[in-house]
């Protein structure tokens, strides 16, 4: 009797869950998913967690196929030669194929004082720590959000809608990805919410202190709570394991998402650098990469040549508080165009996208086999697999 192919997926975010569910539909494939948390994190709702309107988590029982073994632990290292991963809990899990979907977290700030006095928001644990810090501040206390991308914009809007005095520090430009027409629309909505937007020459953060943010041009902004939303970084697991990465640590792959070092290691999501040209970090890309990673593994199992990756974008959506939203339309290669949808329709579309993203995972999970017993080791809070 032929042995099933064992596939280990490291990381239970949008890409990892998508890949695992696709693989679990095959009776001849055994899937183990390793993740440091016992719940699926809706990362696109973390700003809502900070604002108090959503807990941003979903039980894996809803989004993960029942025949997938879930191991709640973190991966310490990958032994590519021995085809195994060593867990921080001390055990080792072997594999025939490995999907590297460790995702991303907050980039390590290089601004003096930022690591000590600012609150990052890229992970569930960070958002959970930020919420009580905001609650503890007086209602009129100044809050500064640093970051010109969707995370910064959404967080600033969410807190301003609560009545907070919010300043959004953008550096050179608010929403660099946005088309100028869309950028002006977002700026108008932020102004209506009472957000002070600081951008232009000299508007980069030079230092963060306990009660202020200092800019390059010498301005000092009072800040009781400083939120750091200035970009993402990836875990160093691949580099620590001796695998080839790009300059920021993403696993370097070919156009099929296969590691340039090992045909049995396939990458997906934010921590993948396909053909040295990674896509924008987003759940929109993660789902497509997770699906392609699963197909690449199945092609290799069948002895076939995997097809090259194709990722198509529709645009970028943001919530601007609970009542207003914004959708920036884009070409399939992710270039913003003049079309956008704002206001209440934009908010409804954003919520539809959030719900549909989870619904898609639920639907894929139901295609797998009945639920199997799961091995839940103690979670390692605050770590990324």
Short mmCIF file of N, CA, C and O in Angstrom, two decimals, residues 240-345:
data_model
loop_
_atom_site.label_atom_id
_atom_site.label_comp_id
_atom_site.label_asym_id
_atom_site.label_seq_id
_atom_site.Cartn_x
_atom_site.Cartn_y
_atom_site.Cartn_z
N UNK A 240 17.77 31.74 9.15
CA UNK A 240 18.33 30.96 10.25
C UNK A 240 18.54 29.51 9.86
O UNK A 240 19.41 28.83 10.39
N UNK A 241 17.71 29.04 8.93
CA UNK A 241 17.76 27.64 8.51
C UNK A 241 18.69 27.42 7.33
O UNK A 241 18.76 26.31 6.78
N UNK A 242 19.40 28.45 6.90
CA UNK A 242 20.37 28.31 5.82
C UNK A 242 19.77 28.35 4.44
O UNK A 242 20.44 27.99 3.46
N UNK A 243 18.53 28.84 4.31
CA UNK A 243 17.89 28.94 2.99
C UNK A 243 18.14 30.33 2.40
O UNK A 243 18.32 31.30 3.13
N UNK A 244 18.12 30.41 1.09
CA UNK A 244 18.40 31.67 0.41
C UNK A 244 17.20 32.60 0.49
O UNK A 244 16.06 32.22 0.21
N UNK A 245 17.47 33.84 0.89
CA UNK A 245 16.41 34.84 1.02
C UNK A 245 16.77 36.09 0.23
O UNK A 245 17.91 36.26 -0.22
N UNK A 246 15.78 36.98 0.09
CA UNK A 246 16.09 38.28 -0.50
C UNK A 246 16.62 39.20 0.60
O UNK A 246 16.86 38.78 1.73
N UNK A 247 16.79 40.47 0.28
CA UNK A 247 17.44 41.40 1.20
C UNK A 247 16.67 41.59 2.50
O UNK A 247 17.27 41.89 3.54
N UNK A 248 15.35 41.41 2.48
CA UNK A 248 14.56 41.63 3.70
C UNK A 248 14.19 40.33 4.40
O UNK A 248 13.50 40.35 5.42
N UNK A 249 14.65 39.18 3.85
CA UNK A 249 14.43 37.91 4.53
C UNK A 249 13.36 37.01 3.97
O UNK A 249 13.09 35.94 4.53
N UNK A 250 12.71 37.41 2.87
CA UNK A 250 11.71 36.54 2.24
C UNK A 250 12.40 35.38 1.53
O UNK A 250 13.48 35.55 0.97
N UNK A 251 11.78 34.21 1.58
CA UNK A 251 12.36 33.02 0.95
C UNK A 251 12.39 33.22 -0.56
O UNK A 251 11.36 33.48 -1.20
N UNK A 252 13.55 33.07 -1.15
CA UNK A 252 13.71 33.27 -2.58
C UNK A 252 13.27 32.02 -3.34
O UNK A 252 13.73 30.91 -3.04
N UNK A 253 12.38 32.20 -4.30
CA UNK A 253 11.84 31.07 -5.06
C UNK A 253 11.90 31.36 -6.55
O UNK A 253 12.18 32.48 -6.98
N UNK A 254 11.57 30.32 -7.32
CA UNK A 254 11.40 30.53 -8.76
C UNK A 254 9.96 30.95 -9.03
O UNK A 254 9.19 31.24 -8.11
N UNK A 255 9.58 30.98 -10.31
CA UNK A 255 8.24 31.46 -10.66
C UNK A 255 7.13 30.48 -10.29
O UNK A 255 5.94 30.80 -10.42
N UNK A 256 7.48 29.27 -9.79
CA UNK A 256 6.47 28.32 -9.34
C UNK A 256 6.34 28.32 -7.82
O UNK A 256 5.63 27.49 -7.26
N UNK A 257 7.04 29.22 -7.14
CA UNK A 257 7.09 29.35 -5.68
C UNK A 257 7.95 28.29 -5.02
O UNK A 257 7.92 28.13 -3.80
N UNK A 258 8.76 27.58 -5.80
CA UNK A 258 9.66 26.56 -5.27
C UNK A 258 10.97 27.22 -4.84
O UNK A 258 11.56 28.00 -5.60
N UNK A 259 11.44 26.89 -3.65
CA UNK A 259 12.71 27.43 -3.14
C UNK A 259 13.83 27.18 -4.15
O UNK A 259 13.92 26.11 -4.75
N UNK A 260 14.69 28.17 -4.29
CA UNK A 260 15.83 28.01 -5.21
C UNK A 260 16.85 27.01 -4.64
O UNK A 260 17.75 26.58 -5.36
N UNK A 261 16.69 26.65 -3.37
CA UNK A 261 17.62 25.71 -2.73
C UNK A 261 17.12 24.27 -2.72
O UNK A 261 17.93 23.34 -2.70
N UNK A 262 15.79 24.08 -2.70
CA UNK A 262 15.25 22.75 -2.42
C UNK A 262 13.89 22.60 -3.10
O UNK A 262 12.95 23.34 -2.79
N UNK A 263 13.72 21.62 -4.01
CA UNK A 263 12.45 21.46 -4.71
C UNK A 263 11.32 20.96 -3.81
O UNK A 263 10.16 20.96 -4.24
N UNK A 264 11.62 20.58 -2.59
CA UNK A 264 10.59 20.12 -1.67
C UNK A 264 10.12 21.21 -0.71
O UNK A 264 9.31 20.95 0.18
N UNK A 265 10.62 22.42 -0.90
CA UNK A 265 10.18 23.55 -0.09
C UNK A 265 9.54 24.59 -1.00
O UNK A 265 10.14 25.04 -1.98
N UNK A 266 8.30 24.94 -0.68
CA UNK A 266 7.51 25.87 -1.50
C UNK A 266 7.05 27.01 -0.59
O UNK A 266 6.66 26.78 0.56
N UNK A 267 7.09 28.23 -1.08
CA UNK A 267 6.73 29.39 -0.26
C UNK A 267 5.39 29.96 -0.68
O UNK A 267 4.93 29.77 -1.81
N UNK A 268 4.75 30.67 0.25
CA UNK A 268 3.49 31.35 -0.04
C UNK A 268 3.32 32.53 0.90
O UNK A 268 3.83 32.54 2.02
N UNK A 269 2.59 33.55 0.43
CA UNK A 269 2.27 34.67 1.29
C UNK A 269 3.34 35.74 1.36
O UNK A 269 4.22 35.85 0.50
N UNK A 270 3.29 36.54 2.43
CA UNK A 270 4.16 37.70 2.57
C UNK A 270 5.64 37.36 2.62
O UNK A 270 6.48 38.20 2.29
N UNK A 271 5.97 36.13 3.06
CA UNK A 271 7.38 35.76 3.22
C UNK A 271 7.96 35.08 1.99
O UNK A 271 9.03 34.49 2.05
N UNK A 272 7.26 35.17 0.86
CA UNK A 272 7.74 34.58 -0.40
C UNK A 272 8.24 35.67 -1.33
O UNK A 272 7.64 36.74 -1.44
N UNK A 273 9.36 35.39 -1.99
CA UNK A 273 9.91 36.30 -2.99
C UNK A 273 10.02 35.56 -4.32
O UNK A 273 11.10 35.11 -4.71
N UNK A 274 8.91 35.38 -5.04
CA UNK A 274 8.95 34.63 -6.30
C UNK A 274 9.75 35.33 -7.37
O UNK A 274 9.51 36.50 -7.68
N UNK A 275 10.73 34.61 -7.90
CA UNK A 275 11.61 35.13 -8.94
C UNK A 275 12.24 36.46 -8.53
O UNK A 275 12.52 37.32 -9.37
N UNK A 276 12.43 36.63 -7.23
CA UNK A 276 13.06 37.85 -6.73
C UNK A 276 12.20 39.09 -6.81
O UNK A 276 12.69 40.19 -6.58
N UNK A 277 10.90 38.94 -7.13
CA UNK A 277 10.02 40.10 -7.29
C UNK A 277 8.75 39.87 -6.49
O UNK A 277 7.71 39.51 -7.04
N UNK A 278 8.80 40.06 -5.16
CA UNK A 278 7.64 39.79 -4.32
C UNK A 278 6.48 40.74 -4.60
O UNK A 278 6.68 41.86 -5.07
N UNK A 279 5.28 40.26 -4.29
CA UNK A 279 4.09 41.08 -4.47
C UNK A 279 3.82 41.91 -3.22
O UNK A 279 4.39 41.66 -2.16
N UNK A 280 2.94 42.88 -3.37
CA UNK A 280 2.53 43.68 -2.21
C UNK A 280 1.98 42.77 -1.11
O UNK A 280 1.17 41.89 -1.37
N UNK A 281 2.44 42.99 0.11
CA UNK A 281 1.97 42.19 1.23
C UNK A 281 0.50 42.48 1.47
O UNK A 281 0.13 43.60 1.82
N UNK A 282 -0.35 41.46 1.28
CA UNK A 282 -1.79 41.66 1.40
C UNK A 282 -2.47 40.30 1.41
O UNK A 282 -1.94 39.31 0.90
N UNK A 283 -3.69 40.25 1.98
CA UNK A 283 -4.44 39.00 1.93
C UNK A 283 -4.88 38.70 0.50
O UNK A 283 -5.09 37.55 0.13
N UNK A 284 -5.00 39.75 -0.32
CA UNK A 284 -5.38 39.58 -1.73
C UNK A 284 -4.33 38.74 -2.47
O UNK A 284 -4.67 37.86 -3.25
N UNK A 285 -3.07 39.01 -2.21
CA UNK A 285 -2.00 38.22 -2.82
C UNK A 285 -1.84 36.89 -2.10
O UNK A 285 -1.57 35.86 -2.73
N UNK A 286 -2.00 36.89 -0.76
CA UNK A 286 -1.74 35.69 0.03
C UNK A 286 -2.61 34.51 -0.40
O UNK A 286 -2.13 33.38 -0.51
N UNK A 287 -3.90 34.77 -0.62
CA UNK A 287 -4.79 33.69 -1.02
C UNK A 287 -4.36 33.06 -2.35
O UNK A 287 -4.37 31.84 -2.50
N UNK A 288 -3.97 33.91 -3.30
CA UNK A 288 -3.54 33.40 -4.61
C UNK A 288 -2.23 32.63 -4.50
O UNK A 288 -2.04 31.60 -5.14
N UNK A 289 -1.32 33.14 -3.67
CA UNK A 289 -0.04 32.45 -3.48
C UNK A 289 -0.24 31.11 -2.76
O UNK A 289 0.42 30.12 -3.09
N UNK A 290 -1.14 31.09 -1.78
CA UNK A 290 -1.42 29.85 -1.07
C UNK A 290 -2.00 28.79 -2.00
O UNK A 290 -1.61 27.62 -1.95
N UNK A 291 -2.91 29.19 -2.86
CA UNK A 291 -3.51 28.27 -3.82
C UNK A 291 -2.46 27.74 -4.80
O UNK A 291 -2.39 26.54 -5.09
N UNK A 292 -1.60 28.64 -5.30
CA UNK A 292 -0.56 28.22 -6.24
C UNK A 292 0.46 27.32 -5.55
O UNK A 292 0.93 26.34 -6.14
N UNK A 293 0.80 27.59 -4.30
CA UNK A 293 1.75 26.74 -3.57
C UNK A 293 1.22 25.32 -3.46
O UNK A 293 1.95 24.34 -3.65
N UNK A 294 -0.08 25.18 -3.17
CA UNK A 294 -0.68 23.85 -3.08
C UNK A 294 -0.62 23.14 -4.43
O UNK A 294 -0.28 21.95 -4.51
N UNK A 295 -0.92 23.86 -5.50
CA UNK A 295 -0.89 23.24 -6.83
C UNK A 295 0.53 22.85 -7.22
O UNK A 295 0.75 21.84 -7.89
N UNK A 296 1.51 23.66 -6.82
CA UNK A 296 2.90 23.32 -7.11
C UNK A 296 3.29 22.01 -6.42
O UNK A 296 3.92 21.14 -7.02
N UNK A 297 2.91 21.86 -5.15
CA UNK A 297 3.21 20.62 -4.42
C UNK A 297 2.53 19.44 -5.09
O UNK A 297 3.15 18.38 -5.30
N UNK A 298 1.26 19.59 -5.45
CA UNK A 298 0.54 18.48 -6.09
C UNK A 298 1.16 18.12 -7.43
O UNK A 298 1.22 16.94 -7.80
N UNK A 299 1.63 19.11 -8.17
CA UNK A 299 2.30 18.83 -9.45
C UNK A 299 3.58 18.03 -9.22
O UNK A 299 3.88 17.07 -9.96
N UNK A 300 4.33 18.40 -8.21
CA UNK A 300 5.58 17.68 -7.93
C UNK A 300 5.31 16.26 -7.44
O UNK A 300 6.04 15.34 -7.78
N UNK A 301 4.25 16.08 -6.67
CA UNK A 301 3.88 14.74 -6.23
C UNK A 301 3.56 13.87 -7.45
O UNK A 301 3.92 12.69 -7.52
N UNK A 302 2.90 14.46 -8.43
CA UNK A 302 2.50 13.73 -9.64
C UNK A 302 3.64 13.59 -10.64
O UNK A 302 3.47 12.95 -11.69
N UNK A 303 4.79 14.18 -10.34
CA UNK A 303 5.91 14.11 -11.27
C UNK A 303 5.76 15.03 -12.46
O UNK A 303 6.41 14.82 -13.50
N UNK A 304 4.94 16.07 -12.32
CA UNK A 304 4.69 17.01 -13.42
C UNK A 304 5.41 18.33 -13.16
O UNK A 304 5.75 18.66 -12.02
N UNK A 305 5.62 19.10 -14.20
CA UNK A 305 6.25 20.41 -14.07
C UNK A 305 5.21 21.41 -13.57
O UNK A 305 4.17 21.60 -14.20
N UNK A 306 5.47 22.09 -12.44
CA UNK A 306 4.49 23.06 -11.94
C UNK A 306 4.34 24.25 -12.88
O UNK A 306 5.28 24.64 -13.58
N UNK A 307 3.13 24.79 -12.91
CA UNK A 307 2.88 25.97 -13.73
C UNK A 307 3.42 27.22 -13.04
O UNK A 307 3.50 27.27 -11.81
N UNK A 308 3.82 28.22 -13.81
CA UNK A 308 4.31 29.46 -13.19
C UNK A 308 3.19 30.24 -12.52
O UNK A 308 2.01 30.09 -12.85
N UNK A 309 3.58 31.05 -11.59
CA UNK A 309 2.63 31.83 -10.79
C UNK A 309 2.03 32.97 -11.60
O UNK A 309 2.71 33.64 -12.37
N UNK A 310 0.73 33.20 -11.39
CA UNK A 310 0.05 34.38 -11.92
C UNK A 310 -0.79 34.97 -10.81
O UNK A 310 -1.64 34.29 -10.24
N UNK A 311 -0.55 36.23 -10.47
CA UNK A 311 -1.31 36.92 -9.44
C UNK A 311 -1.99 38.13 -10.06
O UNK A 311 -1.35 38.91 -10.77
N UNK A 312 -3.28 38.26 -9.79
CA UNK A 312 -4.05 39.39 -10.33
C UNK A 312 -4.68 40.17 -9.19
O UNK A 312 -5.25 39.59 -8.27
N UNK A 313 -4.59 41.48 -9.27
CA UNK A 313 -5.15 42.35 -8.25
C UNK A 313 -6.38 43.08 -8.78
O UNK A 313 -6.52 43.29 -9.99
N UNK A 314 -7.27 43.44 -7.85
CA UNK A 314 -8.45 44.23 -8.22
C UNK A 314 -8.35 45.65 -7.69
O UNK A 314 -8.99 46.56 -8.22
N UNK A 315 -7.56 45.84 -6.65
CA UNK A 315 -7.45 47.16 -6.04
C UNK A 315 -7.10 47.03 -4.58
O UNK A 315 -6.58 46.00 -4.13
N UNK A 316 -7.40 48.06 -3.82
CA UNK A 316 -7.10 48.08 -2.40
C UNK A 316 -8.24 48.75 -1.65
O UNK A 316 -8.69 49.83 -2.03
N UNK A 317 -8.73 48.07 -0.59
CA UNK A 317 -9.84 48.65 0.16
C UNK A 317 -9.41 48.98 1.57
O UNK A 317 -8.56 48.30 2.16
N UNK A 318 -10.00 50.03 2.13
CA UNK A 318 -9.71 50.47 3.48
C UNK A 318 -11.00 50.88 4.17
O UNK A 318 -11.91 51.42 3.53
N UNK A 319 -11.07 50.64 5.45
CA UNK A 319 -12.16 51.20 6.24
C UNK A 319 -11.68 52.50 6.85
O UNK A 319 -10.54 52.61 7.29
N UNK A 320 -12.54 53.49 6.84
CA UNK A 320 -12.22 54.79 7.43
C UNK A 320 -13.21 55.03 8.56
O UNK A 320 -14.14 55.84 8.46
N UNK A 321 -13.03 54.25 9.62
CA UNK A 321 -14.03 54.20 10.68
C UNK A 321 -15.08 53.16 10.34
O UNK A 321 -14.94 52.40 9.37
N UNK A 322 -16.14 53.11 11.11
CA UNK A 322 -17.18 52.10 10.90
C UNK A 322 -18.22 52.53 9.88
O UNK A 322 -18.97 51.70 9.36
N UNK A 323 -18.30 53.80 9.53
CA UNK A 323 -19.37 54.27 8.67
C UNK A 323 -18.90 54.63 7.26
O UNK A 323 -19.71 54.85 6.37
N UNK A 324 -17.59 54.74 7.07
CA UNK A 324 -17.06 55.16 5.77
C UNK A 324 -15.94 54.22 5.35
O UNK A 324 -15.20 53.71 6.19
N UNK A 325 -15.85 54.00 4.06
CA UNK A 325 -14.79 53.16 3.53
C UNK A 325 -14.28 53.69 2.21
O UNK A 325 -14.76 54.71 1.70
N UNK A 326 -13.32 52.98 1.66
CA UNK A 326 -12.70 53.45 0.42
C UNK A 326 -12.16 52.26 -0.34
O UNK A 326 -11.49 51.39 0.23
N UNK A 327 -12.47 52.18 -1.63
CA UNK A 327 -11.90 51.15 -2.49
C UNK A 327 -11.22 51.82 -3.67
O UNK A 327 -11.85 52.53 -4.46
N UNK A 328 -9.91 51.59 -3.75
CA UNK A 328 -9.10 52.10 -4.86
C UNK A 328 -9.02 51.03 -5.94
O UNK A 328 -8.42 49.98 -5.72
N UNK A 329 -9.63 51.26 -7.08
CA UNK A 329 -9.54 50.29 -8.17
C UNK A 329 -8.16 50.32 -8.79
O UNK A 329 -7.46 51.34 -8.77
N UNK A 330 -7.76 49.18 -9.35
CA UNK A 330 -6.42 49.07 -9.93
C UNK A 330 -6.45 48.12 -11.11
O UNK A 330 -7.38 47.31 -11.27
N UNK A 331 -5.41 48.19 -11.93
CA UNK A 331 -5.25 47.22 -13.00
C UNK A 331 -4.81 45.90 -12.39
O UNK A 331 -4.42 45.83 -11.22
N UNK A 332 -4.84 44.83 -13.17
CA UNK A 332 -4.52 43.51 -12.63
C UNK A 332 -3.08 43.41 -12.16
O UNK A 332 -2.75 42.55 -11.34
N UNK A 333 -2.20 44.29 -12.67
CA UNK A 333 -0.81 44.28 -12.20
C UNK A 333 -0.60 45.23 -11.03
O UNK A 333 0.52 45.59 -10.69
N UNK A 334 -1.70 45.65 -10.40
CA UNK A 334 -1.68 46.40 -9.14
C UNK A 334 -1.30 47.86 -9.29
O UNK A 334 -0.81 48.49 -8.35
N UNK A 335 -1.56 48.45 -10.44
CA UNK A 335 -1.34 49.88 -10.61
C UNK A 335 -2.66 50.62 -10.41
O UNK A 335 -3.67 50.33 -11.08
N UNK A 336 -2.68 51.56 -9.46
CA UNK A 336 -3.90 52.29 -9.14
C UNK A 336 -4.36 53.12 -10.33
O UNK A 336 -3.56 53.68 -11.07
N UNK A 337 -5.69 53.20 -10.51
CA UNK A 337 -6.25 54.03 -11.58
C UNK A 337 -7.17 55.09 -10.97
O UNK A 337 -7.37 55.12 -9.74
N UNK A 338 -7.74 55.99 -11.77
CA UNK A 338 -8.52 57.09 -11.19
C UNK A 338 -9.83 56.69 -10.51
O UNK A 338 -10.44 57.51 -9.82
N UNK A 339 -10.29 55.46 -10.71
CA UNK A 339 -11.59 55.05 -10.18
C UNK A 339 -11.49 54.67 -8.70
O UNK A 339 -10.55 54.00 -8.28
N UNK A 340 -12.47 55.10 -7.94
CA UNK A 340 -12.55 54.70 -6.54
C UNK A 340 -14.00 54.74 -6.07
O UNK A 340 -14.86 55.36 -6.71
N UNK A 341 -14.25 54.06 -4.98
CA UNK A 341 -15.57 54.06 -4.35
C UNK A 341 -15.38 54.46 -2.90
O UNK A 341 -14.57 53.86 -2.19
N UNK A 342 -16.10 55.47 -2.45
CA UNK A 342 -15.93 55.95 -1.08
C UNK A 342 -17.24 55.99 -0.33
O UNK A 342 -18.25 55.42 -0.74
N UNK A 343 -17.23 56.69 0.81
CA UNK A 343 -18.43 56.88 1.61
C UNK A 343 -18.99 55.59 2.19
O UNK A 343 -18.28 54.62 2.44
N UNK A 344 -20.31 55.61 2.38
CA UNK A 344 -20.97 54.44 2.93
C UNK A 344 -20.87 53.22 2.00
O UNK A 344 -20.64 52.10 2.48
N UNK A 345 -21.02 53.40 0.67
CA UNK A 345 -20.82 52.24 -0.22
C UNK A 345 -19.42 51.63 -0.08
O UNK A 345 -19.26 50.42 -0.14
#
